[in-house]
């Protein structure tokens, strides 16, 4: 991914910084858009994966909608220029203010996660004399076979409405004149690499769609969420297999002619198009371990500390040399979990070497924090 020219350019920039490869981003967006188009599927970009404005612009230009999980994300989507009619708003804890502001924006739909939330949206919409479009987020109890911290579609998870609550949910919908039911929504987890998981999801979606139709509801939207994973072990593989992914839904979802299929992809669209570039501050050889101490830490990239996420780590200054040692690669933050990788095989490394931490485009920059009073995270972009 990195040319020698890139690396020479990195040496002139203050580290750490996120480096975005905009042409890879463009290619990834294009691959997704054309694969979705082949089946007439609609894609919303899950903004929480990365709300860097340079990226949002490109994503908007692709024609995707926006999937938001906070009122500020809805605002940002509108500001960036996503069409209001293509903005959806999910989340288990939407505040009254967030609901009111989204009603004012006439967004496409609220993905509703509890029966009480239906009542609240109905009330707030009534005050504004508006009708709110809602989809019911159902927890389908499908195992995503991913890390337990990023699983969302099991009975024990907080997300969505459980199947046993659906009769009460249907009753509530019928009692809420300000709500227009548009369909059903699912999102079972993130970094899903076993596509069979999606077959199981399709079976459940078909059952729930039928359940609602049997009770007199018209299910216009089948929103199956996102979660498609990327290959963190092979950043060079780069563009996810969107065709295989969409094909599963085409093969296993029962879609009627009046129905639309919606997707909410985050990670798969942006994950591979960035690396975190950092510099080695110190190399410390211990009795049991050798440590590389970087100028980037969990304040720049939290995923390893938050859910033991793997990222490939490369010494960009010593690419021509052979693998010579094992290091624990850590950051400067005062936490033992501030570690990017243990026993990482690398070239003999020294102070000042540039290190690339790969596949950091999703849930990277957006999770940066000021813990330890760290500075705002820096960014740099490739030329297109
Ligand atoms: C996070 C999220 C997504 C996107 O998940 P990815 O794994 O990044 O594709 C989609 N829908 C909802 C409701 C989400 O919360």
PDB file of C-alpha atoms in Angstrom, residues 2 7 10 15-17 19 275-283 292-296 311-319 327 329-330 340 344 346-358:
ATOM      1  CA  UNK A   2       2.746   2.462   0.871  1.00  0.00           C
ATOM      2  CA  UNK A   7       6.991   6.975   3.489  1.00  0.00           C
ATOM      3  CA  UNK A  10       5.397  10.698   6.286  1.00  0.00           C
ATOM      4  CA  UNK A  15       3.262  11.945  14.258  1.00  0.00           C
ATOM      5  CA  UNK A  16       0.995  10.292  15.182  1.00  0.00           C
ATOM      6  CA  UNK A  17      -1.567  10.789  12.431  1.00  0.00           C
ATOM      7  CA  UNK A  19      -3.315   8.559   6.901  1.00  0.00           C
ATOM      8  CA  UNK A 275      -3.426   3.481   8.642  1.00  0.00           C
ATOM      9  CA  UNK A 276      -2.298   5.091  11.852  1.00  0.00           C
ATOM     10  CA  UNK A 277       1.263   6.309  11.391  1.00  0.00           C
ATOM     11  CA  UNK A 278       3.345   6.591  14.500  1.00  0.00           C
ATOM     12  CA  UNK A 279       6.964   6.986  15.515  1.00  0.00           C
ATOM     13  CA  UNK A 280       9.025   4.853  17.871  1.00  0.00           C
ATOM     14  CA  UNK A 281       9.908   6.863  20.954  1.00  0.00           C
ATOM     15  CA  UNK A 282      11.823   4.197  22.827  1.00  0.00           C
ATOM     16  CA  UNK A 283      12.842   0.582  22.586  1.00  0.00           C
ATOM     17  CA  UNK A 292       8.462  -0.744  21.416  1.00  0.00           C
ATOM     18  CA  UNK A 293       6.987   2.425  22.849  1.00  0.00           C
ATOM     19  CA  UNK A 294       5.139   4.498  20.259  1.00  0.00           C
ATOM     20  CA  UNK A 295       3.996   8.096  20.253  1.00  0.00           C
ATOM     21  CA  UNK A 296       0.465   6.826  19.455  1.00  0.00           C
ATOM     22  CA  UNK A 311      -4.225  -4.673  13.719  1.00  0.00           C
ATOM     23  CA  UNK A 312      -1.258  -5.502  11.540  1.00  0.00           C
ATOM     24  CA  UNK A 313       1.793  -3.519  12.589  1.00  0.00           C
ATOM     25  CA  UNK A 314       4.691  -2.758  10.243  1.00  0.00           C
ATOM     26  CA  UNK A 315       8.011  -1.035  10.599  1.00  0.00           C
ATOM     27  CA  UNK A 316       7.946   1.264   7.579  1.00  0.00           C
ATOM     28  CA  UNK A 317      11.521   2.454   8.028  1.00  0.00           C
ATOM     29  CA  UNK A 318      13.042  -1.020   7.848  1.00  0.00           C
ATOM     30  CA  UNK A 319      10.977  -2.659   5.144  1.00  0.00           C
ATOM     31  CA  UNK A 327       8.127  -6.936  20.524  1.00  0.00           C
ATOM     32  CA  UNK A 329       4.067  -2.667  20.763  1.00  0.00           C
ATOM     33  CA  UNK A 330       2.655  -0.230  23.292  1.00  0.00           C
ATOM     34  CA  UNK A 340      -1.376  -2.467  20.098  1.00  0.00           C
ATOM     35  CA  UNK A 344       4.746  -8.863  17.206  1.00  0.00           C
ATOM     36  CA  UNK A 346       9.320  -7.291  13.345  1.00  0.00           C
ATOM     37  CA  UNK A 347      12.588  -6.038  12.030  1.00  0.00           C
ATOM     38  CA  UNK A 348      15.194  -4.865  14.534  1.00  0.00           C
ATOM     39  CA  UNK A 349      13.599  -1.589  15.530  1.00  0.00           C
ATOM     40  CA  UNK A 350      15.108   1.622  16.810  1.00  0.00           C
ATOM     41  CA  UNK A 351      14.085   5.031  18.093  1.00  0.00           C
ATOM     42  CA  UNK A 352      12.699   7.223  15.319  1.00  0.00           C
ATOM     43  CA  UNK A 353      11.435   4.398  13.086  1.00  0.00           C
ATOM     44  CA  UNK A 354       8.048   4.968  11.486  1.00  0.00           C
ATOM     45  CA  UNK A 355       5.422   2.382  12.342  1.00  0.00           C
ATOM     46  CA  UNK A 356       2.234   1.774  10.355  1.00  0.00           C
ATOM     47  CA  UNK A 357      -0.764   0.313  12.156  1.00  0.00           C
ATOM     48  CA  UNK A 358      -2.999  -0.932   9.376  1.00  0.00           C
TER      49      UNK A 358
END
